[in-house]
Short mmCIF file of C-alpha atoms in Angstrom, two decimals:
data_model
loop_
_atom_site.label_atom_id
_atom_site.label_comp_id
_atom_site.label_asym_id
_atom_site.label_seq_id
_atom_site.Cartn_x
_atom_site.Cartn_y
_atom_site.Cartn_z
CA UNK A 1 -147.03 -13.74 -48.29
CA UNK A 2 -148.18 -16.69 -49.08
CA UNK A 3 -146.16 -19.39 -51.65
CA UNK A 4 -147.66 -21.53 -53.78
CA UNK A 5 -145.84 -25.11 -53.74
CA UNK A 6 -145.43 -26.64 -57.07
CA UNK A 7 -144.45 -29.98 -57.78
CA UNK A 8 -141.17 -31.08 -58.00
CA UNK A 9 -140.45 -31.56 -61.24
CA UNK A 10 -137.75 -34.17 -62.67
CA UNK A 11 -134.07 -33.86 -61.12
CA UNK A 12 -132.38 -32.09 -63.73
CA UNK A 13 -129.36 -34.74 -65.29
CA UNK A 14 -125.85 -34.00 -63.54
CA UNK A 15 -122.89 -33.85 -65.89
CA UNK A 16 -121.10 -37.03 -65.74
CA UNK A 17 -116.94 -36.60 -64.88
CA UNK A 18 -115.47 -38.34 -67.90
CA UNK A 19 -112.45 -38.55 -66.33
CA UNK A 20 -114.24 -40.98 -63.98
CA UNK A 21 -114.80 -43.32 -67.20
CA UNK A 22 -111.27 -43.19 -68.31
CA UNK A 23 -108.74 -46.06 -67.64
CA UNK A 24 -105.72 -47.02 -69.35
CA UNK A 25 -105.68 -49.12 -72.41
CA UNK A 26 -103.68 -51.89 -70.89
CA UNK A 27 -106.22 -52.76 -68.03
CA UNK A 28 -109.07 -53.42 -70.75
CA UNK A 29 -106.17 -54.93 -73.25
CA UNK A 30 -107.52 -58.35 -74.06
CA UNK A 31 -105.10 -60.13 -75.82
CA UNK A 32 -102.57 -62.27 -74.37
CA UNK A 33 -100.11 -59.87 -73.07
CA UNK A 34 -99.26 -59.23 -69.44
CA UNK A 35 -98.09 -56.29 -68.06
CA UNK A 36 -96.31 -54.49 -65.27
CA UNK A 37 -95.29 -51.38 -63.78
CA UNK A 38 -98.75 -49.49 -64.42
CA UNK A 39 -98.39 -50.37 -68.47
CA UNK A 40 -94.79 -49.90 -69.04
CA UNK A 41 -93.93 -52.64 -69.24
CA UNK A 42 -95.45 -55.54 -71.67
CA UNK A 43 -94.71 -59.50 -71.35
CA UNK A 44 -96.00 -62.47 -73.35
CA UNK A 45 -98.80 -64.89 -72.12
CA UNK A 46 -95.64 -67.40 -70.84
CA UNK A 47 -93.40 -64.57 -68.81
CA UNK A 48 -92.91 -67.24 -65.89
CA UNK A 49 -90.68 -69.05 -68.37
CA UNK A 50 -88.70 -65.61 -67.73
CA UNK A 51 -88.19 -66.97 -64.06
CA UNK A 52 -86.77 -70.00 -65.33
CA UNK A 53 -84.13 -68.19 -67.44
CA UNK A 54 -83.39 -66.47 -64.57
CA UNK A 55 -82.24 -69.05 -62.42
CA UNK A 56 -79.89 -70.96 -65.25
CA UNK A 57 -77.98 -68.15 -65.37
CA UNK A 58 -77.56 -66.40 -61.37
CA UNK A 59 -77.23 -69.12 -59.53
CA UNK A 60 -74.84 -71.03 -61.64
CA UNK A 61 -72.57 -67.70 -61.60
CA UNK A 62 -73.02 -67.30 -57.93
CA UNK A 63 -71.69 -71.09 -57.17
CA UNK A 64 -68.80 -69.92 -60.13
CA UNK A 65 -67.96 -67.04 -57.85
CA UNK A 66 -67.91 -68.84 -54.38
CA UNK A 67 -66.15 -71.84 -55.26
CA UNK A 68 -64.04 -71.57 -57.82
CA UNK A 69 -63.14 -67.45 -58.63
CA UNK A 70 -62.48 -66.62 -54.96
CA UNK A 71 -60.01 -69.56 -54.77
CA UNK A 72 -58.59 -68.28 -58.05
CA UNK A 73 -58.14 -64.72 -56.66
CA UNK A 74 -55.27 -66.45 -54.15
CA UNK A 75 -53.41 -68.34 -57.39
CA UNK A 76 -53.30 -65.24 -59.58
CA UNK A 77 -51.88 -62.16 -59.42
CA UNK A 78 -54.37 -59.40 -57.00
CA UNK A 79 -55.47 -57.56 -59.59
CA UNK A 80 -55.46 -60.21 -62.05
CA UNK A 81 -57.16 -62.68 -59.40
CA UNK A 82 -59.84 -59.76 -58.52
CA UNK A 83 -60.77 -59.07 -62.60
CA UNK A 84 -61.87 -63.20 -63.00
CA UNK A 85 -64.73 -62.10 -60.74
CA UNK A 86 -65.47 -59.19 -62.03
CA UNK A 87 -65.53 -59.70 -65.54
CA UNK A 88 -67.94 -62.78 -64.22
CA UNK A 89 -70.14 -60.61 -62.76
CA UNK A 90 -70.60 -58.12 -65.02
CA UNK A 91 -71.10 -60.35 -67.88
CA UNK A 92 -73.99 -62.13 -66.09
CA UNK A 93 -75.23 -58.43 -65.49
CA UNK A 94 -75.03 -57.51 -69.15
CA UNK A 95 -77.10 -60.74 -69.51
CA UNK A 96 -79.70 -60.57 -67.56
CA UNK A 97 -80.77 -56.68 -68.82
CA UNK A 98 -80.17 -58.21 -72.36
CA UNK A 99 -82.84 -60.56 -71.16
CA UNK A 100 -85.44 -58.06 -69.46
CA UNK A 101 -85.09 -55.83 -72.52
CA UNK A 102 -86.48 -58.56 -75.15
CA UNK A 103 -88.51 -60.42 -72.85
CA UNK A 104 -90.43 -57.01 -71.45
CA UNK A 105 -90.72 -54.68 -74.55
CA UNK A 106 -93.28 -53.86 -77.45
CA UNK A 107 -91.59 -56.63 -80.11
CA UNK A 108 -93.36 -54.60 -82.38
CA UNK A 109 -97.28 -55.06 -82.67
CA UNK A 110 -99.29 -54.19 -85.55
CA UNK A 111 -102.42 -52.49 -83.82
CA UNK A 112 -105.70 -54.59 -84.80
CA UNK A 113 -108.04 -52.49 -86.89
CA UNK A 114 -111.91 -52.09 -85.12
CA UNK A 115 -113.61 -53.46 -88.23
CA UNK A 116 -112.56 -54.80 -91.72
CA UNK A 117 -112.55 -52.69 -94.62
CA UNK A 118 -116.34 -51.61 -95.64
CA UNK A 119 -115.09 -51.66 -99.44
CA UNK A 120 -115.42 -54.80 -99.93
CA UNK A 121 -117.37 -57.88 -98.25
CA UNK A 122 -115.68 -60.86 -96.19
CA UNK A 123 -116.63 -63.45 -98.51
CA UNK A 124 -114.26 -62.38 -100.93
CA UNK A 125 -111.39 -61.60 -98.52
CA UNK A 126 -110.45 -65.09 -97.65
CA UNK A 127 -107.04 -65.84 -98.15
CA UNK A 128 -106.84 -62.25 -99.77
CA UNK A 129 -103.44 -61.20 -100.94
CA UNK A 130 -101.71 -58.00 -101.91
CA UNK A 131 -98.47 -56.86 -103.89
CA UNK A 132 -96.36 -53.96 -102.84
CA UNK A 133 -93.12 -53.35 -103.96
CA UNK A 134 -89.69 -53.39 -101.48
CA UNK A 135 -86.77 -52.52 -102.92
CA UNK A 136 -87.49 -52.47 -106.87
CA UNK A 137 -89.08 -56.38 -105.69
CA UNK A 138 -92.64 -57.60 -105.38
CA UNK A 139 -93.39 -58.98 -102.26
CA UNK A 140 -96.99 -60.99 -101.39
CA UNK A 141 -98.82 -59.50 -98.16
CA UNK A 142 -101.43 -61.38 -96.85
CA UNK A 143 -104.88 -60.38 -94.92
CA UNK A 144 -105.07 -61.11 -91.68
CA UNK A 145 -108.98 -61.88 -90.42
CA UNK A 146 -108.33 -61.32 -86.44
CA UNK A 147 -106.45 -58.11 -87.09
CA UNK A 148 -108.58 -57.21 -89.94
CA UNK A 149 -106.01 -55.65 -91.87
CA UNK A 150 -103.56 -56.48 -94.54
CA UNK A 151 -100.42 -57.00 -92.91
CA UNK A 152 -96.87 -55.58 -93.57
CA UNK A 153 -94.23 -57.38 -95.25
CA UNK A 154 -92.57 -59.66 -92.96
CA UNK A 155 -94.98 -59.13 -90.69
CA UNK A 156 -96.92 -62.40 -89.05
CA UNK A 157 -99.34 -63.66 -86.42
CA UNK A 158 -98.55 -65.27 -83.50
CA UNK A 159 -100.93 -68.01 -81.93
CA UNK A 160 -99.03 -67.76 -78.46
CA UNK A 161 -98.96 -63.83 -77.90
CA UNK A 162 -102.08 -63.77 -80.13
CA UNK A 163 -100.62 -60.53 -82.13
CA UNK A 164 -99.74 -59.45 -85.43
CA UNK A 165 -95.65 -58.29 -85.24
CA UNK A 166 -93.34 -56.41 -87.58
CA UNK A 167 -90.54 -58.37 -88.53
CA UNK A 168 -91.85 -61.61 -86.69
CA UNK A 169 -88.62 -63.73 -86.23
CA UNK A 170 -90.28 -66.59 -83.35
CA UNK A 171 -91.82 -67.13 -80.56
CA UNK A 172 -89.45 -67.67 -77.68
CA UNK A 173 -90.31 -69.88 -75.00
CA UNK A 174 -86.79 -69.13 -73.00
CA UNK A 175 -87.68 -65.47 -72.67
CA UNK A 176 -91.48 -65.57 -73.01
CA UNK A 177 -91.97 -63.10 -75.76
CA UNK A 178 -92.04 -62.73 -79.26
CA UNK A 179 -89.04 -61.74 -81.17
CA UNK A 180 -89.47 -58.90 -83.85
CA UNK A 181 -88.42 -55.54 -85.15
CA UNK A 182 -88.29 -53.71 -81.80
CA UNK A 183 -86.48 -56.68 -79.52
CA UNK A 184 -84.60 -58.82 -82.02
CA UNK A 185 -81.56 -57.25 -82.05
CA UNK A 186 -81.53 -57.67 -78.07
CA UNK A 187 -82.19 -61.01 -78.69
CA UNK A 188 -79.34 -61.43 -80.02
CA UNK A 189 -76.89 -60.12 -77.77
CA UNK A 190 -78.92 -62.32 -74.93
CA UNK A 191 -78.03 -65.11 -76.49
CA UNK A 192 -74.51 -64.36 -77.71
CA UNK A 193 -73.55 -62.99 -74.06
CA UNK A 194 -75.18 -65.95 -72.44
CA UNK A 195 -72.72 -67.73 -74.59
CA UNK A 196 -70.06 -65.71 -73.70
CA UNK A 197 -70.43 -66.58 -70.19
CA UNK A 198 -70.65 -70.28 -70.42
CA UNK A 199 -67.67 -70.28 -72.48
CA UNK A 200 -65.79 -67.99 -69.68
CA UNK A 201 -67.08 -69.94 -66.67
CA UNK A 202 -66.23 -73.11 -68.81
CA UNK A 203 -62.73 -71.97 -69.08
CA UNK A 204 -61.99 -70.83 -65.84
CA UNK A 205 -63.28 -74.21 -64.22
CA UNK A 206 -60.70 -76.22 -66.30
CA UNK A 207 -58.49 -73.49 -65.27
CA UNK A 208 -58.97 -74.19 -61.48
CA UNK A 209 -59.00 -78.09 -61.97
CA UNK A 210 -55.48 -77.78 -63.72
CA UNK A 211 -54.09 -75.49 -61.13
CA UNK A 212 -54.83 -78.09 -58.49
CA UNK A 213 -53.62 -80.72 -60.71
CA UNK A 214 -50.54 -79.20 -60.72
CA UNK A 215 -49.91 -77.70 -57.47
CA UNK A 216 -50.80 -81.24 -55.86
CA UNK A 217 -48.62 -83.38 -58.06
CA UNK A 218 -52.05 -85.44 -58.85
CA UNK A 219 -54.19 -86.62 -61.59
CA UNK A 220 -56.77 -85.05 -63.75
CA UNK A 221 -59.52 -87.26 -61.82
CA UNK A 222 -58.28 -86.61 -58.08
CA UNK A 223 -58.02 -82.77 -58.92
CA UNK A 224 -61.79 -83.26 -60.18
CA UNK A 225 -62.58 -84.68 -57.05
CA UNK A 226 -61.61 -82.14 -54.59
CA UNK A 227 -63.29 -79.49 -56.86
CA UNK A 228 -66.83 -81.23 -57.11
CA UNK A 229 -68.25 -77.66 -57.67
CA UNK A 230 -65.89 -77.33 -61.34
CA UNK A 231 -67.22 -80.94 -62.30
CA UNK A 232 -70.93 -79.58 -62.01
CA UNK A 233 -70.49 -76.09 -63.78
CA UNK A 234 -67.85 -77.80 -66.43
CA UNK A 235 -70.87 -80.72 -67.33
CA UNK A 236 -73.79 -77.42 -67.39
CA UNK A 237 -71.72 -74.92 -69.44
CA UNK A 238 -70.96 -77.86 -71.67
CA UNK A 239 -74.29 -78.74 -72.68
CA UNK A 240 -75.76 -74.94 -72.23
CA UNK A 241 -73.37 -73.94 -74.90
CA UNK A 242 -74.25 -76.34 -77.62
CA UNK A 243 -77.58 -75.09 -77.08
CA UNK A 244 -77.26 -70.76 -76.88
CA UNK A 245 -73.75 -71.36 -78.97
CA UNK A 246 -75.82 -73.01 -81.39
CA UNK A 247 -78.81 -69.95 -81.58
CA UNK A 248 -75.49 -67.75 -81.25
CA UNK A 249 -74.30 -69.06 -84.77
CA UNK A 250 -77.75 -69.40 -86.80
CA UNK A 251 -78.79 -66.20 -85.87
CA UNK A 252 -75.15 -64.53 -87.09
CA UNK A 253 -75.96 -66.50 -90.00
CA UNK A 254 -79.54 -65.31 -90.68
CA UNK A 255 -78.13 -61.70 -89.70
CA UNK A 256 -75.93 -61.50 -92.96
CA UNK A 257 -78.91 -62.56 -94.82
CA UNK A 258 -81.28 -60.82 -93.88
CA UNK A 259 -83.90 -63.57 -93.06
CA UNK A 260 -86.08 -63.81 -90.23
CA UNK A 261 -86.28 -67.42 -88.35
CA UNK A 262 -89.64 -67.61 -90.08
CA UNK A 263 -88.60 -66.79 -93.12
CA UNK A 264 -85.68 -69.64 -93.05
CA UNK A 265 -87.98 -72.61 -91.80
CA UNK A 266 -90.53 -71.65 -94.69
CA UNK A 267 -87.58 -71.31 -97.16
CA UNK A 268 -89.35 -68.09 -98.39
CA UNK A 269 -86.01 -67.42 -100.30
CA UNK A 270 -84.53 -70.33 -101.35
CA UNK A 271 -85.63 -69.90 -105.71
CA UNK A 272 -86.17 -66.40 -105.24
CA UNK A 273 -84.40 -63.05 -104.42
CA UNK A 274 -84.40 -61.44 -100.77
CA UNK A 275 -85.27 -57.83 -101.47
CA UNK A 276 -83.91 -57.14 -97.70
CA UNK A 277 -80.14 -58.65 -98.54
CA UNK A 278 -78.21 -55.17 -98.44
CA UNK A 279 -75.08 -57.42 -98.18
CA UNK A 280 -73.52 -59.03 -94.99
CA UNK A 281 -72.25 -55.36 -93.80
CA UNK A 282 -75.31 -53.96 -94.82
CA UNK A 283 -77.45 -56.20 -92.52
CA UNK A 284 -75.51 -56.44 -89.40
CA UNK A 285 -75.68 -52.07 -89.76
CA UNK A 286 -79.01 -52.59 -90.07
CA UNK A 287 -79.64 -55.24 -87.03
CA UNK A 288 -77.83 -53.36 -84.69
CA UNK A 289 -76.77 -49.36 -85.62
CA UNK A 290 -80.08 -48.62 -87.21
CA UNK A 291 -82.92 -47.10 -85.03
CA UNK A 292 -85.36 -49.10 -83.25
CA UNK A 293 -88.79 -48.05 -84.27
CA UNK A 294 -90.98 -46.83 -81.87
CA UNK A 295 -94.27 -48.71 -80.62
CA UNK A 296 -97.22 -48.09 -82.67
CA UNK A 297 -99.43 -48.77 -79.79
CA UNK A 298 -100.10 -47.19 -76.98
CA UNK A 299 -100.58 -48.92 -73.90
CA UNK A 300 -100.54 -45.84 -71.24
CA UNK A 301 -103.03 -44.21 -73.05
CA UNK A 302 -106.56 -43.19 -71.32
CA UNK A 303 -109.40 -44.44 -73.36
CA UNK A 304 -113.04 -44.42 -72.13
CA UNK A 305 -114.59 -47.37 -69.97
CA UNK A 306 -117.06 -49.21 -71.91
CA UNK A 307 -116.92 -48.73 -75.66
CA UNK A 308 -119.09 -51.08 -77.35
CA UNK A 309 -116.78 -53.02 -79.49
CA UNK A 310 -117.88 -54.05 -82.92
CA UNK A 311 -118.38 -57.83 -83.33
CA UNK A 312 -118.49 -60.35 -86.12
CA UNK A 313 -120.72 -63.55 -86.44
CA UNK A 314 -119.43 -66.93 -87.48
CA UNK A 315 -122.24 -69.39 -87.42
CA UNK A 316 -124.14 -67.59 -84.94
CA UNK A 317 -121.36 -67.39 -82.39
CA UNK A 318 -120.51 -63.77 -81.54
CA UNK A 319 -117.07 -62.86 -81.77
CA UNK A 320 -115.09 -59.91 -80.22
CA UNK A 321 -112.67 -58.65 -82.96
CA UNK A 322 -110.14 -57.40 -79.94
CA UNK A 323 -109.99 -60.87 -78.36
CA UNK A 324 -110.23 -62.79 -81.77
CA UNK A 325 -112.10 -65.66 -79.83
CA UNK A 326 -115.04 -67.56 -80.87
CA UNK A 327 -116.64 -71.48 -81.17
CA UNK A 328 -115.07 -71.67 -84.84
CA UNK A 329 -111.80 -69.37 -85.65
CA UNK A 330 -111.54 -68.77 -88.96
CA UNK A 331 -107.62 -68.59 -88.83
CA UNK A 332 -108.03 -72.06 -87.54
CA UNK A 333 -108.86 -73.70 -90.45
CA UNK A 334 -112.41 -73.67 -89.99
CA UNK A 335 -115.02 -72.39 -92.83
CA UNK A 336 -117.82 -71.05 -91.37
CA UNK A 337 -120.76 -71.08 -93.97
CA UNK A 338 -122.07 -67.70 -93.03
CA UNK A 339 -120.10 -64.74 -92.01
CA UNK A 340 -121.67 -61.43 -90.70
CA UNK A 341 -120.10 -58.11 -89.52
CA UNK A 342 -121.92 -55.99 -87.04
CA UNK A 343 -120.50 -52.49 -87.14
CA UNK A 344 -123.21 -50.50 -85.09
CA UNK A 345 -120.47 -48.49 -83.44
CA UNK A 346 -117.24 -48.73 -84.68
CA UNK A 347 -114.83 -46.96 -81.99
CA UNK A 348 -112.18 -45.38 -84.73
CA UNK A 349 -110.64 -45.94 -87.95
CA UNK A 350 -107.34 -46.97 -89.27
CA UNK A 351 -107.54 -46.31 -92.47
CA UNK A 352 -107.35 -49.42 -94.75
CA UNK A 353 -104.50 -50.49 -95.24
CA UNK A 354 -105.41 -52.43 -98.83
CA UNK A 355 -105.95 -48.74 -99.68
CA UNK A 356 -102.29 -47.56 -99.23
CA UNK A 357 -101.19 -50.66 -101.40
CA UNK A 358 -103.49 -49.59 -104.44
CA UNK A 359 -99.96 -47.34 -105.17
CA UNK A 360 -98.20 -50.20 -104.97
CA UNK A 361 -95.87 -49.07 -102.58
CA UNK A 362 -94.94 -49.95 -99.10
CA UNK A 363 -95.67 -46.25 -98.19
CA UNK A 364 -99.17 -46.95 -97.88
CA UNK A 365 -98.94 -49.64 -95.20
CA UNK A 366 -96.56 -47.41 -93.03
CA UNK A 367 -98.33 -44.54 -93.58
CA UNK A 368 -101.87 -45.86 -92.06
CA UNK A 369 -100.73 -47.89 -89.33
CA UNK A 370 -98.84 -45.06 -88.09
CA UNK A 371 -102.23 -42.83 -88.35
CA UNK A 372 -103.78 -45.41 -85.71
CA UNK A 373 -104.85 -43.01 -82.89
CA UNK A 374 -107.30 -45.11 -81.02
CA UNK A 375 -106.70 -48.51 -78.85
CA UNK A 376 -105.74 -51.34 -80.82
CA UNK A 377 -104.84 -54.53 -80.24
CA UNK A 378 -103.52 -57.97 -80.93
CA UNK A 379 -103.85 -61.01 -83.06
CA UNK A 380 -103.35 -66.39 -85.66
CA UNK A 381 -100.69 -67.79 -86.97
CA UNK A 382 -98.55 -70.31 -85.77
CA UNK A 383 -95.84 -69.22 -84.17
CA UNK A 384 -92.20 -70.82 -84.81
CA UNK A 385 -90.81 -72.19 -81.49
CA UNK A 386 -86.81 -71.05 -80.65
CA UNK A 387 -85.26 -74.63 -80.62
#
């Protein structure tokens, strides 16, 4: 029988394998952040400063532990002589996981919206405020044009990290990360144990000098001299404690009032009532027995590969709402005479959060940040610097 060719028409399209086009939100995460262990793990632009902090406090213990504990186990009792190194050791453990867990957590970022609110226009929105109410108080929340939200109270935007965080305390240098609701009160036992242990290794060192002192018949200086290894860790722990003894004591302070670092250096309180005082017993509960909240982002989280992101205009410059960049940042100080949204394809909503606040409650905001389903990201403020 004879077939009659036809032309080939046009290859029929193939399904395309979405899970082909899905990647995790931290490997398209453009803010400042860095992270580790496949997203698990988030650090601040600076996390080689988390090196640094590594070294002033292991080695130093390490030279502690050769030169003068070991020697000590021989003067003291066994078991006595054995627990100087131990409790050494273990307190330079507790430090260094007190350091990992602020330096390489969430410190609580405010997911960036995908566009501002459509209710209103940008013009107007400069240096917008709001009033909700905390605690029978009102209490002034500002909008924040790279997150394109209104923020939460006590929540700011830090320049470094380049997000908006919950409880924003400072920016921390020594640990690379900013401190905030989910990391401060680790923050705080960093610094305390750190502390701790240049008090201990302090003591110890005089403790070894005056054993020599005596069990020579010499002088102070001689016994100094045939110890060279004391003199050095005596002269560190010295001037390490002003400085972490000296965080150690503000921050107790700020605890039982209830003020962030921010908060203090802006003297936010200073003619006017804290509506988060709950009393000195009441804030240390809340610092460190109270739950930590959980991240509002999600950084594991498969989202599809190329979303076209909406972008904004500031004298003809394009910006990219998730990286907040452009020739002229408005956060900057700069007042760009034309302003223009583009919002062909927004990628999801979080619900406005201007429109929880219309109640007048701090409901609202917690309500519709926690409703954020899609990728978010962060945000410009200046940050304060730990001194």
């Amino acid at each position: 029988m004879n077939q009659v060719c036809r032309p080939a028409g046009p290859a029929m399209p193939q399904p395309s394998d979405n899970r082909s086009e899905l990647v995790r939100t931290y490997k398209i995460w453009q803010g400042s952040n860095i992270f580790a262990l496949r997203g698990r793990l988030i650090f601040g632009p600076d996390a080689r400063s988390l090196l640094l902090s590594f070294l002033m406090i292991v080695p130093p213990v390490g030279v502690f532990c050769t030169f003068v504990a070991r020697k000590l186990m021989d003067d003291f009792p066994h078991h006595w002589g054995v627990s100087i190194m131990i409790f050494a050791i273990a307190l330079t453990v507790c430090n260094v996981i007190f350091l990992l867990l602020t330096s390489a957590r969430d410190p609580g970022i405010v997911p960036r919206k995908n566009h501002p609110p459509e209710s209103e226009d940008l013009g107007s929105r400069r240096g917008r405020t709001e009033e909700v109410e905390v605690n029978g108080m009102r209490v002034q929340v500002k909008y924040c044009e790279t997150c394109m939200h209104y923020r939460p109270p006590r929540c700011s935007h830090c320049s470094i990290c380049d997000n908006c965080v919950e409880r924003f305390d400072h920016h921390c240098p020594w640990v690379g990360q900013c401190i905030g609701a989910r990391n401060y009160r680790f923050y705080f036992l960093f610094v305390s144990s750190a502390t701790a242990l240049c008090i201990y290794v302090f003591a110890f060192c005089w403790v070894y000098v005056v054993r020599i002192m005596h069990g020579e018949e010499t002088t102070i200086w001689k016994a100094l001299i045939k110890t060279p290894a004391s003199i050095a860790l005596i002269i560190y722990c010295f001037l390490l404690m002003w400085f972490v003894g000296g965080l150690t004591v503000f921050h107790s302070y700020l605890i039982s009032r209830n003020q962030t670092t921010y908060e203090n250096f802006r003297a936010l309180y200073d003619h006017r009532a804290n509506p988060y005082n709950k009393g000195v017993l009441g804030n240390f509960k809340e610092v460190f027995f109270s739950p930590i909240p959980p991240s509002k982002n999600k950084f594991r989280a498969k989202v599809q590969k190329g979303l076209d992101f909406p972008s904004r205009r500031v004298n003809g410059s394009v910006v990219n709402p998730i990286t907040g960049r452009a020739n002229m940042d408005m956060e900057m100080g700069m007042k760009p005479s034309r302003i223009e949204w583009e919002l062909d394809r927004p990628m999801g909503e979080l619900g406005d959060i201007k429109e929880g606040s219309e109640r007048g409650s701090l409901d609202g905001f917690e309500k519709q940040i926690n409703d954020a389903d899609v990728m978010e990201e962060p945000g410009v403020e200046p940050g304060v610097q730990s001194r």
